[in-house]
Structures are given as structure tokens and as C-alpha cells.
CSV table of C-alpha atoms and ligand atoms in Angstrom, one decimal:
chain,number,residue,atom,x,y,z
A,1,MET,CA,6.6,-14.1,-18.9
A,2,ASN,CA,4.4,-11.1,-18.1
A,3,ASN,CA,3.4,-8.8,-21.0
A,4,PHE,CA,0.8,-6.1,-21.3
A,5,ASN,CA,-1.1,-7.5,-24.3
A,6,GLY,CA,-4.0,-8.9,-22.4
A,7,ILE,CA,-4.5,-5.6,-20.4
A,8,LYS,CA,-4.1,-3.5,-23.6
A,9,LYS,CA,-6.8,-5.5,-25.4
A,10,ILE,CA,-9.2,-5.1,-22.5
A,11,LEU,CA,-8.5,-1.3,-22.4
A,12,ARG,CA,-9.1,-1.1,-26.2
A,13,ASP,CA,-12.3,-3.2,-26.2
A,14,ASN,CA,-14.1,-1.5,-23.3
A,15,ASN,CA,-15.4,1.9,-22.3
A,16,SER,CA,-16.0,2.3,-18.6
A,17,PHE,CA,-13.5,1.4,-15.9
A,18,LEU,CA,-13.8,1.2,-12.2
A,19,ILE,CA,-10.4,1.7,-10.6
A,20,THR,CA,-9.8,0.7,-6.9
A,21,SER,CA,-7.1,-0.2,-4.4
A,22,HIS,CA,-6.8,-1.5,-0.9
A,23,ILE,CA,-8.3,-0.4,2.4
A,24,ASN,CA,-6.0,2.0,4.4
A,25,LEU,CA,-4.9,3.6,1.2
A,26,ASP,CA,-1.3,4.4,0.8
A,27,GLY,CA,0.8,6.4,-1.7
A,28,ASP,CA,1.3,3.5,-4.1
A,29,GLY,CA,-2.4,2.7,-4.2
A,30,ILE,CA,-3.6,6.2,-4.6
A,31,GLY,CA,-0.7,7.4,-7.0
A,32,SER,CA,-1.3,4.4,-9.2
A,33,GLU,CA,-5.0,4.8,-9.3
A,34,LEU,CA,-4.8,8.5,-10.3
A,35,ALA,CA,-2.1,7.8,-12.9
A,36,LEU,CA,-4.2,5.1,-14.6
A,37,TYR,CA,-7.2,7.4,-14.4
A,38,PHE,CA,-5.4,10.1,-16.3
A,39,VAL,CA,-4.2,7.6,-18.9
A,40,LEU,CA,-7.7,6.2,-19.5
A,41,LYS,CA,-9.1,9.8,-19.8
A,42,LYS,CA,-6.4,10.5,-22.5
A,43,LEU,CA,-7.5,7.3,-24.3
A,44,ASN,CA,-11.1,8.7,-24.3
A,45,LYS,CA,-12.4,6.1,-21.9
A,46,LYS,CA,-14.6,6.6,-18.8
A,47,PRO,CA,-12.6,5.9,-15.7
A,48,ILE,CA,-13.9,6.3,-12.2
A,49,ILE,CA,-11.9,5.8,-9.0
A,50,LEU,CA,-13.8,4.2,-6.1
A,51,ASN,CA,-12.3,3.5,-2.7
A,52,GLN,CA,-13.6,2.2,0.6
A,53,ASP,CA,-11.5,4.5,2.8
A,54,ARG,CA,-11.1,8.2,2.6
A,55,LEU,CA,-7.9,9.7,1.1
A,56,PRO,CA,-5.2,10.3,3.8
A,57,ARG,CA,-4.8,14.1,4.2
A,58,ILE,CA,-1.2,14.1,2.9
A,59,TYR,CA,-2.2,12.9,-0.5
A,60,LYS,CA,-4.7,15.7,-1.1
A,61,PHE,CA,-2.0,17.6,-3.1
A,62,LEU,CA,-2.2,15.0,-5.9
A,63,PRO,CA,-4.0,16.2,-9.0
A,64,ASP,CA,-7.7,15.3,-9.3
A,65,SER,CA,-7.6,13.7,-5.8
A,66,ASP,CA,-10.9,15.5,-5.2
A,67,LYS,CA,-12.5,13.5,-8.0
A,68,ILE,CA,-12.1,10.2,-6.2
A,69,HIS,CA,-15.3,8.5,-5.1
A,70,TYR,CA,-16.0,6.7,-1.9
A,71,LEU,CA,-18.3,3.8,-1.1
A,72,ASP,CA,-20.5,6.0,1.2
A,73,ASP,CA,-21.2,8.4,-1.8
A,74,ASN,CA,-23.5,5.6,-3.2
A,75,CYS,CA,-22.7,7.0,-6.6
A,76,ILE,CA,-21.8,3.9,-8.6
A,77,ASP,CA,-24.2,1.8,-10.6
A,78,PRO,CA,-22.4,-1.5,-11.1
A,79,LYS,CA,-24.3,-2.1,-14.3
A,80,SER,CA,-22.6,1.0,-15.9
A,81,ILE,CA,-19.1,-0.6,-15.4
A,82,ASP,CA,-17.5,-2.8,-18.0
A,83,VAL,CA,-14.2,-3.6,-16.2
A,84,CYS,CA,-12.8,-3.2,-12.8
A,85,ILE,CA,-9.1,-2.7,-12.3
A,86,VAL,CA,-7.7,-3.5,-8.8
A,87,LEU,CA,-4.3,-2.0,-8.0
A,88,ASP,CA,-1.8,-2.9,-5.2
A,89,CYS,CA,-4.1,-5.4,-3.6
A,90,SER,CA,-2.9,-8.9,-2.8
A,91,ASN,CA,-6.3,-10.5,-2.0
A,92,ILE,CA,-10.0,-9.9,-2.0
A,93,ARG,CA,-10.2,-9.2,1.7
A,94,ARG,CA,-7.8,-6.2,1.3
A,95,ILE,CA,-10.2,-4.6,-1.3
A,96,GLY,CA,-12.7,-4.2,1.6
A,97,LYS,CA,-16.4,-3.5,0.9
A,98,THR,CA,-15.7,-2.1,-2.6
A,99,TYR,CA,-15.5,-5.7,-3.7
A,100,GLU,CA,-19.3,-5.9,-3.3
A,101,ILE,CA,-19.7,-3.4,-6.2
A,102,PHE,CA,-17.9,-5.3,-8.8
A,103,LYS,CA,-17.9,-8.9,-7.6
A,104,ASP,CA,-20.3,-10.0,-10.4
A,105,LEU,CA,-18.3,-8.3,-13.2
A,106,LYS,CA,-16.9,-10.7,-15.8
A,107,THR,CA,-13.7,-8.7,-16.2
A,108,VAL,CA,-11.5,-7.9,-13.2
A,109,ILE,CA,-7.9,-6.9,-13.9
A,110,ASN,CA,-5.6,-7.4,-10.9
A,111,ILE,CA,-2.3,-5.4,-11.2
A,112,ASP,CA,0.0,-5.9,-8.2
A,113,HIS,CA,3.5,-6.4,-6.9
A,114,HIS,CA,2.9,-8.4,-3.7
A,115,MET,CA,4.5,-11.8,-3.6
A,116,SER,CA,1.4,-13.0,-1.7
A,117,ASN,CA,-1.0,-12.1,-4.5
A,118,GLU,CA,-3.8,-14.6,-4.7
A,119,ASN,CA,-4.6,-14.1,-8.5
A,120,TYR,CA,-8.2,-13.3,-7.9
A,121,GLY,CA,-8.7,-11.4,-11.2
A,122,SER,CA,-9.9,-12.7,-14.5
A,123,LEU,CA,-6.6,-11.3,-15.7
A,124,ASN,CA,-3.7,-11.1,-13.3
A,125,TYR,CA,-0.6,-9.0,-13.8
A,126,VAL,CA,1.6,-9.6,-10.8
A,127,ASP,CA,5.3,-8.7,-10.8
A,128,SER,CA,6.8,-9.0,-7.4
A,129,SER,CA,10.1,-7.7,-8.7
A,130,ALA,CA,8.5,-4.2,-9.2
A,131,SER,CA,9.1,-1.8,-6.3
A,132,SER,CA,5.6,-0.5,-6.5
A,133,VAL,CA,2.5,-0.7,-8.7
A,134,GLY,CA,3.5,2.8,-9.8
A,135,GLU,CA,6.5,1.1,-11.6
A,136,ILE,CA,4.2,-1.3,-13.3
A,137,ILE,CA,1.8,1.4,-14.5
A,138,PHE,CA,4.8,3.3,-15.9
A,139,GLU,CA,5.8,0.2,-17.9
A,140,LEU,CA,2.2,-0.2,-19.0
A,141,ILE,CA,2.2,3.4,-20.3
A,142,LYS,CA,5.5,2.8,-22.0
A,143,SER,CA,4.0,-0.1,-23.8
A,144,ILE,CA,0.9,1.8,-24.9
A,145,ASN,CA,2.5,5.1,-25.8
A,146,ILE,CA,5.1,6.9,-23.7
A,147,ASP,CA,3.8,10.3,-25.0
A,148,LEU,CA,0.8,9.8,-22.8
A,149,LEU,CA,3.1,10.7,-19.8
A,150,ASP,CA,2.5,14.2,-18.6
A,151,LYS,CA,3.2,16.2,-15.4
A,152,ASN,CA,0.1,15.0,-13.6
A,153,ILE,CA,0.8,11.3,-14.3
A,154,SER,CA,4.5,11.7,-13.4
A,155,THR,CA,3.6,13.4,-10.1
A,156,CYS,CA,1.3,10.5,-9.2
A,157,LEU,CA,3.7,7.8,-10.2
A,158,PHE,CA,6.7,9.4,-8.5
A,159,THR,CA,4.5,9.6,-5.3
A,160,ALA,CA,3.7,5.8,-5.7
A,161,ILE,CA,7.4,5.0,-6.1
A,162,ILE,CA,8.9,7.1,-3.3
A,163,THR,CA,6.3,6.0,-0.7
A,164,ASP,CA,6.6,2.2,-1.5
A,165,THR,CA,10.5,2.4,-1.5
A,166,GLY,CA,10.8,4.6,1.7
A,167,SER,CA,12.3,7.2,-0.6
A,168,PHE,CA,14.6,4.7,-2.4
A,169,ARG,CA,15.9,3.1,0.8
A,170,TYR,CA,14.3,-0.4,0.8
A,171,SER,CA,15.5,-3.6,-0.8
A,172,ASN,CA,12.9,-3.4,-3.5
A,173,VAL,CA,14.9,-0.6,-5.3
A,174,ASN,CA,17.0,-1.5,-8.3
A,175,PHE,CA,18.4,0.3,-11.3
A,176,ASN,CA,15.0,0.2,-13.0
A,177,THR,CA,13.4,2.0,-10.1
A,178,PHE,CA,15.9,4.8,-10.6
A,179,ALA,CA,15.6,4.7,-14.4
A,180,ILE,CA,11.8,5.2,-14.1
A,181,ALA,CA,12.2,7.9,-11.4
A,182,SER,CA,14.7,9.7,-13.6
A,183,HIS,CA,12.3,9.5,-16.6
A,184,LEU,CA,9.4,10.8,-14.5
A,185,THR,CA,11.5,13.9,-13.4
A,186,SER,CA,12.6,14.6,-17.0
A,187,ASP,CA,9.7,16.8,-17.8
A,188,GLY,CA,10.0,19.2,-14.9
A,189,ILE,CA,8.2,17.7,-11.9
A,190,LYS,CA,10.0,18.7,-8.7
A,191,PRO,CA,10.8,15.7,-6.4
A,192,TYR,CA,11.5,17.9,-3.4
A,193,LEU,CA,8.0,19.5,-3.6
A,194,ILE,CA,6.4,16.0,-3.8
A,195,ALA,CA,8.5,14.9,-0.8
A,196,ASP,CA,7.6,18.1,1.0
A,197,ASN,CA,3.9,17.3,0.7
A,198,ILE,CA,4.4,13.7,1.9
A,199,TYR,CA,6.9,14.1,4.6
A,200,ASN,CA,6.7,17.6,6.0
A,201,LYS,CA,3.0,17.8,6.8
A,202,ASN,CA,3.0,16.2,10.2
A,203,THR,CA,0.4,17.5,12.6
A,204,TYR,CA,0.8,18.3,16.3
A,205,THR,CA,-1.4,15.4,17.2
A,206,GLY,CA,0.5,13.1,14.8
A,207,LEU,CA,3.8,13.9,16.5
A,208,LYS,CA,2.2,13.5,19.9
A,209,LEU,CA,1.0,10.0,18.8
A,210,LEU,CA,4.5,9.2,17.7
A,211,GLY,CA,5.9,10.1,21.1
A,212,GLU,CA,3.3,8.0,22.9
A,213,ALA,CA,3.8,5.1,20.6
A,214,LEU,CA,7.6,5.2,21.2
A,215,LEU,CA,7.0,5.1,25.0
A,216,THR,CA,5.6,1.6,24.4
A,217,LEU,CA,8.7,0.4,22.7
A,218,GLU,CA,9.9,-3.0,23.7
A,219,ILE,CA,12.9,-5.0,22.6
A,220,ASP,CA,13.9,-8.7,23.1
A,221,ASN,CA,17.1,-9.7,25.0
A,222,SER,CA,19.1,-10.3,21.8
A,223,ASN,CA,18.1,-6.9,20.3
A,224,TYR,CA,16.7,-8.8,17.3
A,225,VAL,CA,13.1,-7.8,17.5
A,226,SER,CA,11.5,-4.5,18.6
A,227,TRP,CA,7.8,-3.7,18.9
A,228,VAL,CA,5.4,-0.9,19.7
A,229,THR,CA,1.7,-0.9,20.6
A,230,ILE,CA,-1.0,1.7,19.8
A,231,THR,CA,-4.2,1.3,21.7
A,232,ARG,CA,-7.5,3.2,21.1
A,233,LYS,CA,-6.7,5.0,24.3
A,234,ILE,CA,-3.4,6.3,23.0
A,235,LEU,CA,-5.3,7.5,19.9
A,236,SER,CA,-8.0,9.2,21.8
A,237,ASP,CA,-5.6,10.7,24.4
A,238,THR,CA,-3.5,12.3,21.6
A,239,ASN,CA,-6.5,13.2,19.5
A,240,ALA,CA,-4.7,11.6,16.5
A,241,LYS,CA,-6.3,10.1,13.5
A,242,ASP,CA,-5.7,6.4,12.5
A,243,GLU,CA,-4.0,7.5,9.3
A,244,GLU,CA,-1.3,9.2,11.3
A,245,ILE,CA,-0.1,5.8,12.5
A,246,GLU,CA,1.4,5.4,9.0
A,247,GLY,CA,5.2,5.5,9.1
A,248,ILE,CA,5.6,4.8,12.8
A,249,VAL,CA,6.6,1.1,12.3
A,250,ASP,CA,9.4,2.3,9.9
A,251,ILE,CA,10.8,4.5,12.7
A,252,VAL,CA,10.9,1.5,15.0
A,253,THR,CA,12.8,-0.4,12.3
A,254,SER,CA,15.5,2.2,12.3
A,255,LEU,CA,16.9,0.9,15.6
A,256,ASP,CA,20.4,-0.3,15.2
A,257,LYS,CA,20.9,-4.1,15.1
A,258,VAL,CA,17.2,-4.8,15.2
A,259,GLU,CA,16.2,-7.1,12.3
A,260,ILE,CA,12.4,-7.3,12.7
A,261,SER,CA,10.0,-4.7,14.0
A,262,ILE,CA,6.3,-4.9,14.7
A,263,LEU,CA,3.5,-2.5,15.3
A,264,PHE,CA,0.4,-3.8,17.1
A,265,ARG,CA,-2.6,-1.5,16.9
A,266,GLU,CA,-6.3,-1.6,17.8
A,267,THR,CA,-8.5,-0.7,14.9
A,268,LYS,CA,-11.8,1.3,15.0
A,269,ASP,CA,-13.7,-1.9,14.5
A,270,ASN,CA,-12.1,-3.8,17.4
A,271,LYS,CA,-9.6,-5.8,15.4
A,272,ILE,CA,-5.9,-5.9,15.9
A,273,LYS,CA,-3.8,-4.9,12.9
A,274,VAL,CA,-0.2,-6.0,12.9
A,275,SER,CA,2.5,-4.5,10.7
A,276,PHE,CA,5.8,-6.3,10.3
A,277,ARG,CA,9.1,-4.9,8.9
A,278,SER,CA,12.4,-6.6,8.5
A,279,LYS,CA,15.8,-5.3,7.2
A,280,GLY,CA,17.5,-8.5,6.0
A,281,ASN,CA,16.5,-11.9,4.9
A,282,PHE,CA,13.8,-12.6,7.4
A,283,ASN,CA,10.7,-13.1,5.2
A,284,VAL,CA,7.9,-11.2,7.0
A,285,ASN,CA,5.5,-12.0,4.1
A,286,LYS,CA,5.8,-15.7,4.9
A,287,PHE,CA,5.5,-15.1,8.6
A,288,ALA,CA,2.4,-12.9,8.2
A,289,GLY,CA,0.9,-15.7,6.0
A,290,LYS,CA,0.7,-17.8,9.2
A,291,PHE,CA,-1.9,-15.3,10.4
A,292,LYS,CA,-3.8,-15.0,7.0
A,293,GLY,CA,-1.9,-11.9,6.1
A,294,GLY,CA,0.8,-11.2,3.6
A,295,GLY,CA,2.8,-8.5,1.8
A,296,HIS,CA,6.5,-8.4,0.7
A,297,LEU,CA,9.8,-9.9,1.9
A,298,ASN,CA,10.6,-6.9,4.2
A,299,ALA,CA,7.1,-5.4,4.8
A,300,ALA,CA,3.9,-7.3,5.6
A,301,GLY,CA,0.8,-7.2,7.7
A,302,CYS,CA,-2.1,-9.1,9.0
A,303,LEU,CA,-5.5,-8.4,10.7
A,304,CYS,CA,-6.5,-10.5,13.7
A,305,SER,CA,-9.6,-10.8,15.9
A,306,GLY,CA,-9.2,-11.2,19.6
A,307,LYS,CA,-7.7,-9.4,22.6
A,308,LEU,CA,-4.7,-7.3,22.0
A,309,GLU,CA,-2.5,-8.9,24.8
A,310,GLU,CA,-3.4,-12.4,23.7
A,311,ILE,CA,-2.6,-11.7,20.0
A,312,LYS,CA,0.7,-10.0,20.9
A,313,GLU,CA,1.7,-13.0,23.0
A,314,LYS,CA,0.7,-15.4,20.3
A,315,ILE,CA,2.5,-13.6,17.5
A,316,LEU,CA,5.7,-12.9,19.5
A,317,SER,CA,6.0,-16.5,20.7
A,318,GLU,CA,5.5,-17.8,17.2
A,319,LEU,CA,8.1,-15.3,16.0
A,320,PHE,CA,10.7,-16.2,18.6
A,321,SER,CA,10.2,-19.9,17.9
A,322,ASP,CA,10.7,-19.2,14.1
A,323,ILE,CA,13.8,-17.2,14.9
A,324,LYS,CA,15.2,-20.0,17.1
A,325,CYS,CA,14.6,-22.5,14.3
A,326,LEU,CA,16.4,-20.3,11.8
A,327,LYS,CA,19.4,-19.8,14.1
A,328,CYS,CA,19.6,-23.7,14.6
A,329,LYS,CA,19.6,-24.2,10.9
A,330,ASN,CA,22.4,-21.7,10.3
B,401,LIG,P1,1.3,-2.1,6.4
B,401,LIG,O1,2.0,-2.7,7.6
B,401,LIG,O2,-0.1,-1.9,6.5
B,401,LIG,O3,2.0,-0.8,6.0
B,401,LIG,O4,1.5,-3.1,5.2
B,401,LIG,C1,2.8,-3.5,4.8
B,401,LIG,C2,2.6,-4.4,3.5
B,401,LIG,O5,1.9,-5.6,3.9
B,401,LIG,C3,1.8,-3.7,2.4
B,401,LIG,O6,2.4,-4.0,1.2
B,401,LIG,C4,0.4,-4.3,2.6
B,401,LIG,O7,-0.2,-4.4,1.3
B,401,LIG,C5,0.7,-5.7,3.2
B,401,LIG,N1,-0.4,-6.0,4.1
B,401,LIG,C6,-0.7,-5.3,5.2
B,401,LIG,N2,-1.8,-5.9,5.9
B,401,LIG,C7,-2.1,-7.0,5.1
B,401,LIG,C8,-3.1,-8.1,5.2
B,401,LIG,N3,-4.0,-8.1,6.2
B,401,LIG,N4,-3.1,-9.0,4.3
B,401,LIG,C9,-2.2,-9.0,3.3
B,401,LIG,N5,-1.3,-8.1,3.1
B,401,LIG,C10,-1.2,-7.1,4.0
B,402,LIG,MN1,-0.1,-0.4,-0.8
B,403,LIG,MN1,2.5,-1.2,-3.3
């Protein structure tokens, strides 16, 4: 049974904390980092947030998001850190190069909700029933002192929760998610303003990218799987940034009858990143695991090396053979 006693003791006994999350930061990673940062400040500790990747533009509205440090600032002396807290990160590879900074630290707290979490911390708090790490940070605050909650923290946690639940649409939502969201809005934060910042700040290039990506849409004969492909050429032709790819796979998933959707994309460093989404019981976490990736039941990903067309072929044929097996068993 998970409890927060171990984490609370570490917070009590130490002074300086490095907070980090995964590469390709998302709303849960960033919202949870900032919420924990505000809590530690209120507890008179010295927190610092350090990420490998720059903050996506849409999250700049979050309070103190300009205080986040990045690896290329070269501003962190690992010797000055007592504890590292890693949020929303299922394995060490997902931490990226930030791992180099704290890998020799004795105390690493891993707080996560991915079912594929590899328990790489010296203390691991993994709750795969939580919709988001934001939900876990809320519970942690409740167990320390709920009066610590303020508008800044609520804004960050609400952002974490709505982004990881697709605005309360995914299967990871339950009554507790709504109870926490309700609590977060009780002191006056405005959900529609947070949603406006996250969902209504599309750029011209971002929408052009969406259009080009949808032109690549393919679907199998049984309408069970759909996929799109974003090459470096599409990104350069539309002038879009990589961070603007976020959300496109979810649009592909909205196709009626389709159970599984996939986004194949070429990354800046010549790898192929694959995002999987499913609507029902097909476990994309397990499937992504075949390619050293992971995630959740209905949302997962993996990073592959090789040629785009070969990887697509390999992943799709593996997927169709899995689906065939499943259909035989049923
Ligand atoms: P994405 O497709 O990047 O939006 O990711 C969907 C989910 O899968 C997120 O919860 C990620 O943390 C997880 N995920 C994505 N890529 C990987 C990977 N290479 N290894 C493990 N988990 C991943
Ligand atoms: Mn995340
Ligand atoms: Mn998450």
C-alpha cells in the first residue's frame, strides 16, 4: 500500500531539491513540477526545476514558468543538491540528459503513474490508478497540509489533470479525478481560462501542420487501426515546431470505429518516435513494450532507430498479427 511517509520524511530531512520530468515536456510533467516547487518553497526549502527540453509555448502562462532551468543553462552544481525528484517519468531513458546531473545522488524520488514504471528511484511512489502525477501531488499536499494549496498550485495541478485526461475524456478519469478538480477550483481559479491558454493558442503553422499530417492518414481494411506520418519535410514545409505535433494523434483517434491510432514521426536527431492511442481494451503500453517503450493502457509511445518506412512496416505488421491473435482468442 502506497503512503507518503517516506517522501515526507525525505522532504523534512533535506534542504535542496532538484525537480525534473521527462523529455518532450507535457502539461502533467510541467504542472506537477511547478506545483511541487511552490509547495517546497512554502516549506522553506530550496527547490530548483531542471529540464532537458524547453517549455512548450502553451505552458508559458503557468506561474513561475520563467524560473525553470534548462540543461543548456549550465547552472546546476550537482554537489549543491540533496535530493532529486523525478515526476511523470517511467524510465531513466525518458529523463534524457538531465539524468547525468543527478545520477550519483543517493536519494532519488520517483513519483509516477505509468504502469510501465521501472522503479529506478531510491524511493518509488508509483500509482497507476492516478490519472496524472498532478493527482498524486494533490494527495501528497493533502497529506502534508491542505492549507498549502493556493491559486498558483491549483492552476498548475488543474493543468496537469486536464492535459493528461484529455479534458476528462479518457478512461483514466474516475470520481477521485473530479473530486480533486472540484477542490482545485474551490478557491477561485477559472478552468475556462486555463483551457483557453492550453487549447486556443494554435498557431497558423501548427494548423497547417495538422492539415498536412491528416493528408497522410491511412486506415486498415477493417477500420480498426488508423495512422499518420509526420516527416521532417512536412515540418520544414509548414514551418511548424516539433512541439506543435502534440495532440495530433488524439485527433486521429477520434475516427469513428477505429480502436487504435498511431503517429509516426521523424525526430530532430534522426530517430522515429511512435505514439500509440487506443480507445478500448487494447493495451498499447504492452504493445509499445515490445519496442522498448511504454506508457499507459490507452496511451503509449516508443522511440526507434532506423528508416521510417522500415519501422512503420515492422510496427504495423506486428500490430496486425497481435490483433489477429486477439480476434482468434475471442
Ligand atoms: P506520447 O505519445 O509521447 O504523447 O506519449 C504517450 C504516453 O506514453 C505518455 O504517458 C508517455 O509518457 C509514454 N511514452 C511515450 N514515449 C515513451 C517511451 N519512449 N518510453 C516509455 N514511455 C513512453
Ligand atoms: Mn507526461
Ligand atoms: Mn502523466
